[in-house]
Short mmCIF file of C-alpha atoms in Angstrom, two decimals:
data_model
loop_
_atom_site.label_atom_id
_atom_site.label_comp_id
_atom_site.label_asym_id
_atom_site.label_seq_id
_atom_site.Cartn_x
_atom_site.Cartn_y
_atom_site.Cartn_z
CA MET J 790 30.17 -3.18 3.00
CA THR J 791 29.20 -0.14 1.04
CA ASP J 792 30.60 3.47 1.89
CA LYS J 793 28.54 5.16 4.50
CA MET J 794 26.70 8.08 3.36
CA HIS J 795 26.08 11.55 5.03
CA VAL J 796 22.37 11.76 6.20
CA LYS J 797 20.50 14.67 7.19
CA LEU J 798 17.34 14.44 9.09
CA ASN J 799 15.12 17.00 11.07
CA VAL J 800 13.58 15.00 13.67
CA ASN J 801 10.97 16.79 15.89
CA GLY J 802 12.24 20.00 14.93
CA GLU J 803 15.83 19.27 15.59
CA ASP J 804 18.35 18.84 12.75
CA HIS J 805 20.69 15.94 12.89
CA GLU J 806 23.62 14.87 10.45
CA PHE J 807 25.66 11.53 10.91
CA LEU J 808 27.05 8.85 8.60
CA ALA J 809 24.96 5.64 7.75
CA GLU J 810 25.12 2.62 5.78
CA PRO J 811 22.23 3.23 3.15
CA ARG J 812 20.81 -0.23 4.23
CA GLU J 813 19.93 1.23 7.96
CA LEU J 814 16.18 1.47 8.51
CA LEU J 815 14.85 4.56 9.64
CA ILE J 816 13.72 2.91 12.73
CA TYR J 817 17.40 1.95 13.73
CA ALA J 818 18.98 5.33 12.88
CA LEU J 819 16.32 7.08 15.05
CA ARG J 820 16.81 4.57 18.07
CA GLU J 821 20.48 3.52 17.74
CA LYS J 822 21.84 6.99 16.24
CA LEU J 823 19.76 9.62 17.54
CA ASN J 824 18.81 7.79 21.10
CA ILE J 825 15.25 8.46 20.00
CA THR J 826 14.06 5.31 21.54
CA GLY J 827 10.37 5.94 21.94
CA PRO J 828 9.21 4.41 18.23
CA HIS J 829 9.77 0.67 18.84
CA VAL J 830 10.32 -2.63 16.71
CA GLY J 831 7.75 -5.21 17.04
CA CYS J 832 7.80 -7.43 13.69
CA ASP J 833 9.93 -7.90 10.83
CA THR J 834 7.15 -7.91 8.33
CA SER J 835 5.78 -4.50 8.43
CA HIS J 836 2.79 -5.27 10.12
CA CYS J 837 2.72 -3.97 13.77
CA GLY J 838 3.19 -0.30 13.25
CA ALA J 839 4.93 0.00 16.66
CA CYS J 840 7.91 1.82 14.73
CA THR J 841 5.21 4.24 13.22
CA VAL J 842 6.50 8.10 12.96
CA THR J 843 5.42 10.86 10.95
CA MET J 844 7.71 11.45 7.96
CA ASN J 845 7.08 14.58 5.31
CA GLY J 846 3.28 14.62 6.81
CA LYS J 847 2.79 10.71 6.28
CA SER J 848 2.16 7.91 8.86
CA VAL J 849 4.85 5.54 7.94
CA LYS J 850 6.58 2.38 9.37
CA SER J 851 10.16 3.39 10.02
CA CYS J 852 11.13 -0.20 9.76
CA THR J 853 10.28 0.06 6.31
CA VAL J 854 12.12 2.90 4.96
CA PHE J 855 15.99 2.81 4.69
CA VAL J 856 17.64 5.90 6.02
CA ALA J 857 18.75 6.61 2.52
CA GLN J 858 15.48 7.18 1.47
CA ALA J 859 14.81 9.01 4.34
CA ASN J 860 17.77 11.39 3.63
CA GLY J 861 16.46 15.17 3.89
CA ALA J 862 12.97 14.22 5.78
CA GLU J 863 11.19 15.80 8.21
CA VAL J 864 10.28 13.14 11.02
CA THR J 865 8.01 13.24 14.26
CA THR J 866 8.22 10.98 16.71
CA ILE J 867 6.36 10.49 20.10
CA GLU J 868 9.03 12.45 21.69
CA GLY J 869 8.09 15.61 19.60
CA LEU J 870 4.32 15.57 20.49
CA GLY J 871 4.57 16.36 24.12
CA GLY J 872 6.70 15.64 27.17
CA PRO J 873 5.86 14.56 30.67
CA ASP J 874 5.04 18.17 31.87
CA ALA J 875 3.10 18.96 28.49
CA LEU J 876 1.47 16.10 27.45
CA HIS J 877 -0.42 16.42 23.99
CA ILE J 878 -3.85 16.03 24.06
CA LEU J 879 -3.74 12.55 22.70
CA GLN J 880 -1.23 11.57 25.18
CA GLU J 881 -3.38 12.77 27.78
CA SER J 882 -6.20 11.15 26.44
CA PHE J 883 -4.71 7.39 26.30
CA LYS J 884 -3.69 8.17 30.22
CA GLU J 885 -7.02 9.03 31.28
CA HIS J 886 -8.84 6.44 29.18
CA HIS J 887 -6.55 3.57 30.23
CA GLY J 888 -5.47 3.28 26.27
CA LEU J 889 -2.33 1.35 27.24
CA GLN J 890 -0.88 -1.12 29.29
CA CYS J 891 2.69 -2.44 28.61
CA GLY J 892 3.16 0.79 26.56
CA PHE J 893 5.20 -0.88 23.56
CA CYS J 894 2.71 -0.13 20.88
CA THR J 895 1.84 3.47 22.40
CA PRO J 896 4.37 5.48 20.77
CA GLY J 897 3.06 4.16 17.20
CA MET J 898 -0.49 4.30 18.13
CA ILE J 899 -0.41 7.87 19.40
CA THR J 900 1.53 9.31 16.52
CA ARG J 901 -0.56 7.44 14.22
CA ALA J 902 -3.61 8.80 15.62
CA THR J 903 -2.45 12.48 15.52
CA LYS J 904 -2.09 12.24 11.57
CA LEU J 905 -5.53 10.51 11.79
CA LEU J 906 -7.30 13.43 13.57
CA GLU J 907 -5.29 15.78 11.24
CA GLU J 908 -7.09 14.19 8.22
CA ASN J 909 -10.31 13.46 9.75
CA PRO J 910 -11.10 15.51 13.02
CA ASN J 911 -14.74 14.03 13.55
CA PRO J 912 -14.01 10.24 12.79
CA THR J 913 -16.62 7.67 13.71
CA GLU J 914 -15.72 4.78 15.80
CA ALA J 915 -15.67 2.79 12.91
CA GLU J 916 -13.13 5.19 11.11
CA VAL J 917 -10.84 5.02 13.98
CA ARG J 918 -10.75 1.41 14.07
CA PHE J 919 -9.94 1.31 10.36
CA GLY J 920 -7.54 4.42 10.91
CA ILE J 921 -5.29 2.37 13.28
CA ALA J 922 -5.49 -0.71 11.50
CA GLY J 923 -1.79 -0.41 10.93
CA ASN J 924 -1.23 -0.62 14.39
CA ILE J 925 -1.41 -3.85 16.46
CA CYS J 926 -1.49 -3.81 20.50
CA ARG J 927 -1.38 -7.09 22.45
CA CYS J 928 -2.56 -5.72 25.45
CA THR J 929 -5.48 -3.39 25.34
CA GLY J 930 -8.28 -5.09 23.10
CA TYR J 931 -8.19 -1.62 21.33
CA GLN J 932 -11.32 -0.68 23.15
CA ASN J 933 -9.76 2.11 25.15
CA ILE J 934 -7.45 3.00 22.49
CA VAL J 935 -10.75 4.14 20.58
CA LYS J 936 -12.06 5.49 23.31
CA SER J 937 -8.97 7.58 23.98
CA ILE J 938 -8.74 8.86 20.23
CA LEU J 939 -12.36 9.68 20.25
CA SER J 940 -12.26 11.72 23.41
CA ALA J 941 -9.23 13.20 22.21
CA ALA J 942 -11.15 14.35 18.88
CA ALA J 943 -13.84 15.78 20.86
CA GLU J 944 -11.58 17.56 23.10
CA MET J 945 -9.54 19.08 20.31
CA ASN J 946 -12.79 20.18 18.45
CA ALA J 947 -13.78 21.93 21.59
CA ALA J 948 -10.59 23.65 21.98
CA LYS J 949 -10.76 24.60 18.32
CA GLU J 950 -14.32 25.70 18.74
CA ALA J 951 -13.55 28.01 22.03
CA ALA J 952 -10.58 29.46 20.02
CA GLN J 953 -12.84 30.83 17.44
CA MET N 542 15.07 -8.04 9.91
CA ILE N 543 18.74 -6.74 8.50
CA PRO N 544 18.96 -6.18 4.66
CA ALA N 545 22.31 -6.90 3.00
CA ALA N 546 24.37 -4.06 2.16
CA PHE N 547 23.77 -2.05 -1.17
CA GLU N 548 24.60 0.99 -2.95
CA TYR N 549 21.76 3.69 -3.04
CA TYR N 550 21.00 6.28 -5.74
CA ARG N 551 18.50 8.86 -6.02
CA PRO N 552 18.62 10.00 -9.69
CA THR N 553 16.51 13.13 -10.91
CA ASP N 554 15.51 12.02 -14.40
CA MET N 555 14.48 8.83 -15.85
CA GLU N 556 17.91 8.87 -18.18
CA GLY N 557 19.72 8.64 -15.05
CA VAL N 558 17.37 5.46 -14.17
CA ILE N 559 17.80 3.61 -17.07
CA ALA N 560 21.66 4.47 -17.48
CA LEU N 561 21.96 2.57 -13.94
CA LEU N 562 19.85 -0.25 -15.04
CA GLN N 563 21.97 -0.56 -17.96
CA GLU N 564 25.26 -0.65 -15.91
CA HIS N 565 24.38 -2.92 -13.14
CA GLY N 566 22.08 -5.20 -15.12
CA ASP N 567 20.24 -7.72 -12.67
CA ASP N 568 22.14 -6.30 -9.54
CA ALA N 569 20.05 -2.98 -10.06
CA ARG N 570 16.33 -2.77 -8.79
CA VAL N 571 14.18 0.43 -8.52
CA ILE N 572 12.70 1.15 -5.41
CA ALA N 573 9.13 3.01 -5.11
CA GLY N 574 7.11 2.89 -1.74
CA GLY N 575 9.50 0.23 -0.63
CA HIS N 576 6.91 -1.80 0.97
CA SER N 577 7.00 -5.07 -0.95
CA LEU N 578 10.82 -4.68 -1.74
CA ILE N 579 12.19 -3.65 1.62
CA PRO N 580 10.36 -6.54 3.48
CA MET N 581 11.95 -9.15 1.07
CA MET N 582 15.23 -7.43 1.56
CA LYS N 583 14.88 -7.44 5.33
CA LEU N 584 14.15 -11.38 4.83
CA ARG N 585 17.06 -12.01 2.42
CA MET N 586 14.91 -12.91 -0.30
CA ALA N 587 15.82 -10.04 -2.44
CA GLU N 588 19.43 -8.94 -2.68
CA VAL N 589 19.83 -5.66 -4.36
CA PRO N 590 23.61 -4.58 -4.58
CA HIS N 591 22.18 -1.09 -6.65
CA LEU N 592 19.13 0.30 -5.24
CA ILE N 593 17.82 3.01 -7.25
CA ASP N 594 15.20 5.50 -5.61
CA LEU N 595 12.65 6.99 -7.80
CA GLN N 596 11.33 9.58 -5.36
CA ALA N 597 13.36 12.48 -6.79
CA ILE N 598 12.10 12.02 -10.45
CA GLU N 599 9.56 14.90 -11.77
CA GLY N 600 6.44 13.71 -13.33
CA LEU N 601 5.98 10.11 -12.35
CA SER N 602 3.30 10.83 -9.79
CA GLY N 603 -0.21 12.19 -10.09
CA ILE N 604 -3.56 11.45 -11.45
CA THR N 605 -5.14 13.05 -14.76
CA VAL N 606 -8.53 12.65 -15.96
CA ALA N 607 -9.09 14.08 -19.34
CA ASP N 608 -11.20 13.02 -22.49
CA GLY N 609 -12.32 10.10 -20.85
CA THR N 610 -8.75 8.64 -20.19
CA ILE N 611 -7.50 8.08 -16.51
CA SER N 612 -3.78 8.22 -16.25
CA ILE N 613 -2.02 7.40 -13.00
CA GLY N 614 1.64 7.69 -12.44
CA ALA N 615 3.60 5.14 -11.29
CA MET N 616 4.60 6.41 -7.92
CA THR N 617 1.15 7.88 -7.18
CA THR N 618 0.60 6.08 -3.58
CA GLN N 619 -2.65 4.49 -2.75
CA HIS N 620 -3.33 7.24 -0.17
CA ASP N 621 -3.15 9.62 -3.31
CA ILE N 622 -5.92 7.18 -5.04
CA ILE N 623 -8.14 7.42 -2.06
CA ASN N 624 -7.99 11.11 -1.54
CA SER N 625 -8.52 11.85 -5.32
CA ALA N 626 -11.98 13.33 -5.78
CA SER N 627 -11.72 13.20 -9.55
CA LEU N 628 -10.63 9.60 -9.69
CA ALA N 629 -13.25 8.99 -7.10
CA ALA N 630 -15.94 10.30 -9.74
CA ALA N 631 -14.20 8.79 -12.74
CA ALA N 632 -13.52 5.59 -11.57
CA PRO N 633 -14.78 4.71 -7.93
CA ILE N 634 -13.42 0.94 -8.17
CA MET N 635 -9.94 2.35 -7.63
CA LYS N 636 -10.87 4.02 -4.24
CA GLU N 637 -13.06 0.73 -3.09
CA ALA N 638 -10.11 -1.55 -4.07
CA ALA N 639 -7.25 0.56 -2.79
CA LEU N 640 -9.28 1.07 0.85
CA GLN N 641 -8.73 -2.94 0.91
CA ILE N 642 -4.99 -2.86 0.24
CA ALA N 643 -2.67 -3.22 3.46
CA ASP N 644 -3.09 -0.60 6.09
CA PRO N 645 -2.98 3.36 6.46
CA GLN N 646 0.88 3.63 6.77
CA VAL N 647 1.40 1.21 3.92
CA ARG N 648 -0.87 2.93 1.88
CA TYR N 649 0.91 6.45 2.48
CA MET N 650 4.10 4.75 0.69
CA GLY N 651 3.15 1.95 -1.44
CA THR N 652 2.61 2.78 -4.93
CA VAL N 653 0.12 1.84 -7.89
CA GLY N 654 3.36 1.37 -10.13
CA GLY N 655 4.91 -0.87 -7.31
CA ASN N 656 1.58 -2.82 -6.88
CA VAL N 657 1.24 -3.89 -10.42
CA ALA N 658 4.85 -4.30 -11.28
CA ASN N 659 5.69 -6.44 -8.15
CA GLY N 660 4.16 -9.46 -9.95
CA ASP N 661 3.00 -11.07 -6.48
CA PRO N 662 -0.36 -12.69 -7.46
CA GLY N 663 -1.38 -11.34 -3.84
CA ASN N 664 -1.29 -7.88 -5.05
CA ASP N 665 -5.21 -6.43 -5.64
CA MET N 666 -4.26 -3.80 -8.34
CA PRO N 667 -3.30 -6.14 -11.18
CA GLY N 668 -6.74 -7.95 -11.50
CA LEU N 669 -8.64 -4.63 -11.29
CA MET N 670 -6.38 -3.30 -13.90
CA GLN N 671 -7.11 -6.29 -16.12
CA CYS N 672 -10.81 -5.71 -15.30
CA LEU N 673 -10.16 -2.09 -16.34
CA ASN N 674 -8.41 -3.34 -19.38
CA ALA N 675 -5.41 -0.86 -18.55
CA LYS N 676 -2.38 -0.13 -19.99
CA PHE N 677 0.99 -0.27 -18.42
CA HIS N 678 3.47 2.25 -19.71
CA LEU N 679 7.29 1.28 -19.67
CA THR N 680 10.21 2.92 -20.28
CA GLY N 681 13.48 1.70 -21.48
CA PRO N 682 16.86 2.13 -23.32
CA ASP N 683 14.77 1.80 -26.44
CA GLY N 684 12.44 4.01 -25.67
CA ASP N 685 8.48 3.86 -24.55
CA ARG N 686 6.18 1.22 -25.15
CA ALA N 687 2.68 0.16 -23.66
CA VAL N 688 1.77 -3.21 -22.46
CA ASP N 689 -2.13 -4.20 -21.79
CA ALA N 690 -2.33 -5.29 -18.22
CA ARG N 691 -4.20 -8.47 -19.45
CA ASP N 692 -0.99 -9.40 -21.17
CA PHE N 693 1.54 -8.36 -18.81
CA TYR N 694 1.41 -11.13 -16.23
CA GLU N 695 3.33 -14.35 -16.99
CA ALA N 696 3.85 -16.25 -13.71
CA ALA N 697 4.58 -15.21 -10.10
CA TYR N 698 6.94 -12.28 -10.07
CA MET N 699 7.55 -12.82 -13.85
CA THR N 700 6.25 -9.92 -16.17
CA GLU N 701 6.57 -8.51 -19.69
CA ARG N 702 8.60 -5.69 -18.03
CA GLU N 703 12.18 -6.13 -19.17
CA GLY N 704 14.96 -5.56 -16.59
CA GLU N 705 16.12 -2.38 -18.02
CA GLU N 706 12.73 -1.22 -18.16
CA VAL N 707 10.46 1.19 -15.68
CA LEU N 708 7.03 1.09 -15.63
CA THR N 709 6.10 4.77 -15.37
CA ALA N 710 2.31 4.93 -15.51
CA VAL N 711 -0.93 3.10 -15.82
CA SER N 712 -3.73 4.28 -18.10
CA PHE N 713 -7.45 3.17 -18.93
CA ALA N 714 -10.77 4.66 -20.50
CA ALA N 715 -13.07 5.68 -17.67
CA PRO N 716 -15.23 2.90 -16.86
CA VAL N 717 -18.99 3.25 -17.28
CA GLY N 718 -21.55 1.42 -15.19
CA GLY N 719 -21.54 -0.38 -11.94
CA TYR N 720 -18.58 -1.74 -10.10
CA ALA N 721 -17.33 -3.50 -7.34
CA TYR N 722 -14.29 -5.09 -5.71
CA GLU N 723 -15.07 -7.65 -3.33
CA LYS N 724 -12.10 -9.11 -1.34
CA GLN N 725 -12.12 -11.88 1.19
CA LYS N 726 -9.17 -12.01 3.68
CA ARG N 727 -8.32 -13.19 6.80
CA LYS N 728 -7.67 -9.44 8.34
CA ILE N 729 -6.66 -6.13 7.76
CA GLY N 730 -3.46 -6.12 5.46
CA ASP N 731 -3.89 -9.70 4.53
CA TYR N 732 -3.68 -10.66 0.83
CA ALA N 733 -7.00 -11.92 -0.75
CA THR N 734 -8.03 -15.50 0.09
CA ALA N 735 -10.27 -14.31 -3.08
CA ALA N 736 -11.15 -11.31 -4.68
CA ALA N 737 -13.08 -10.15 -7.60
CA ALA N 738 -13.08 -7.11 -9.72
CA VAL N 739 -16.30 -6.55 -11.57
CA GLN N 740 -17.53 -3.60 -13.89
CA ILE N 741 -20.81 -4.23 -15.36
CA SER N 742 -22.66 -1.72 -17.91
CA LYS N 743 -26.50 -1.68 -18.36
CA ALA N 744 -28.78 -1.06 -21.16
CA ASP N 745 -32.44 -1.69 -21.26
CA GLY N 746 -32.48 -3.65 -17.76
CA LYS N 747 -29.73 -5.98 -19.02
CA VAL N 748 -26.31 -6.30 -19.04
CA ALA N 749 -24.48 -4.43 -22.04
CA ALA N 750 -21.09 -5.27 -20.95
CA ALA N 751 -19.05 -7.14 -18.24
CA SER N 752 -15.57 -7.31 -17.26
CA ILE N 753 -14.42 -9.74 -14.42
CA ALA N 754 -10.91 -10.43 -12.80
CA MET N 755 -9.80 -12.28 -10.04
CA THR N 756 -7.12 -11.84 -7.51
CA ASN N 757 -4.86 -14.54 -5.80
CA LEU N 758 -6.26 -17.47 -7.29
CA SER N 759 -3.81 -18.20 -9.57
CA ASP N 760 0.20 -17.45 -10.38
CA THR N 761 -1.16 -14.39 -11.98
CA PRO N 762 -4.17 -12.43 -11.87
CA VAL N 763 -6.93 -13.98 -13.94
CA TRP N 764 -9.17 -11.93 -16.54
CA SER N 765 -12.18 -14.28 -17.00
CA GLN N 766 -13.44 -13.13 -20.44
CA THR N 767 -16.11 -15.91 -20.48
CA ALA N 768 -17.29 -15.22 -16.99
CA GLY N 769 -18.02 -11.50 -18.38
CA ALA N 770 -19.19 -12.89 -21.40
CA ALA N 771 -21.74 -14.89 -19.47
CA LEU N 772 -23.67 -12.13 -17.84
CA VAL N 773 -24.05 -10.13 -21.35
CA GLY N 774 -27.74 -9.97 -22.32
CA ALA N 775 -28.69 -11.30 -19.14
CA ASP N 776 -30.78 -9.56 -16.28
CA CYS N 777 -28.05 -10.59 -13.69
CA GLY N 778 -30.46 -13.00 -11.94
CA GLU N 779 -29.19 -16.20 -10.32
CA ALA N 780 -28.59 -18.15 -13.58
CA ALA N 781 -26.44 -15.77 -15.03
CA VAL N 782 -24.59 -15.33 -11.91
CA LYS N 783 -24.33 -18.98 -11.64
CA ALA N 784 -23.10 -19.25 -15.50
CA ALA N 785 -20.50 -16.46 -14.71
CA VAL N 786 -19.31 -18.29 -11.72
CA THR N 787 -18.97 -21.46 -13.52
CA ALA N 788 -17.15 -19.98 -16.36
CA MET N 789 -14.60 -18.38 -13.86
CA LEU N 790 -13.93 -21.56 -11.88
CA SER N 791 -12.61 -23.01 -15.15
CA ASP N 792 -9.87 -20.06 -15.65
CA ILE N 793 -8.65 -19.90 -12.02
CA ASP N 794 -6.17 -22.32 -10.52
CA PRO N 795 -5.37 -21.54 -6.83
CA THR N 796 -2.57 -23.36 -4.81
CA GLU N 797 -3.23 -24.43 -1.22
CA ASP N 798 -1.51 -22.24 1.38
CA ASN N 799 -2.44 -21.22 5.03
CA ARG N 800 -5.60 -19.28 3.56
CA GLY N 801 -6.96 -22.59 2.73
CA PRO N 802 -7.11 -25.71 0.85
CA VAL N 803 -7.89 -25.25 -3.15
CA ALA N 804 -11.37 -26.43 -2.51
CA PHE N 805 -12.10 -23.85 -0.12
CA LYS N 806 -10.63 -21.07 -2.40
CA ARG N 807 -12.60 -22.20 -5.03
CA HIS N 808 -15.69 -21.93 -2.94
CA ALA N 809 -14.76 -18.58 -1.79
CA ALA N 810 -13.98 -17.40 -5.41
CA GLY N 811 -17.37 -18.06 -6.23
CA ILE N 812 -18.78 -16.16 -3.26
CA VAL N 813 -16.90 -13.06 -3.79
CA LEU N 814 -17.47 -13.04 -7.38
CA GLY N 815 -21.52 -13.68 -7.09
CA ARG N 816 -21.35 -10.72 -4.27
CA ALA N 817 -19.37 -8.41 -6.63
CA ILE N 818 -21.68 -9.15 -9.56
CA ALA N 819 -24.46 -8.16 -7.04
CA ARG N 820 -22.84 -5.02 -5.89
CA ALA N 821 -21.68 -3.89 -8.95
CA TRP N 822 -25.23 -4.71 -11.14
CA SER N 823 -27.03 -2.45 -8.08
CA ARG N 824 -24.59 0.31 -9.01
CA ALA N 825 -24.96 -0.17 -12.92
#
């Protein structure tokens, strides 16, 4: 057993400080220390992407980051994107286009999609599929997830145009 | 899923890294993007009592293209490679290959240095670096040295890097001519069943020079000098491609696993090399 280290994380705009063993994975720090249980664990080989969060501007699989490495980072999870009373456009779009069934991949999928659309606001269908290839879904067959993301992109672009 | 406990260090300079490596010997490892090391630690296939994080060290990431030489810091991520306009112009094969590595999340974290230093024959960059005749820059207690990518790999997970050395950068001359990285895989994120890196330059309608390396078809990447030589002077027609494939097949030594038996891998190797040569030639 090694000594615990003092960890600082900013999650969804809020500062958190806690003690953790360096080996603790970011996903467990989020879920078990901070009770941010939207990001999920779907595998132990870094494939599924259910644990995806945004860390320092990157989509990362939080099961493959030690909390020690994340010390000092800014993290956004699904909880930071929108809530039941004020859904993020992507959250609304997944609801509208039936982009989820069991909902287990959804937090990672939507968090990844926010970053994808930030980097590529006008993706083609192929680019969406390639852009979410690090996120596995067992329920939807992806079709409606792709629709949800393309529709959200169109809506975000229309909103941007209207604002100009 | 649960790695063993370790002491964590985040030094801010290379002297600090080397000192820790000297102090803890085989019990210490550096961590870059963590996307090979952490999975191995989670499976307890790697135990690392002292983990040295390179993230706070200045100057380990970045891409420079100057005087025909490309230098890429070891901590440069695959995402950075894909998004570098200067690299896409100077060595477009890098972007083509990086887009076939892993998935978006892994590419934000995984680094070039980690990919080439890992020593897993499944990694794509090692063969690519051999194709490009890259040099790997190492820093250790006795100073800096450079090792040719073509001399770096000894066996699976065994490389020329000494335990107290850190791979700090890769560099290579800007390639000329056409290029292709052709990878056969079962799905996104999979290591290759077979992959080929090809650079071809053209003069007077004939191949002036060609470099060919293969991925995941031996316990190391395979630079096939004879396969490249088989194309030189030819028009890249059917006979020349066949000669190159035949030469390549005598250099690889695949093993059976759940990607297929040896005969299938040799077949796939021939297919990917044929396709890579055709695409590289069309771009030459």
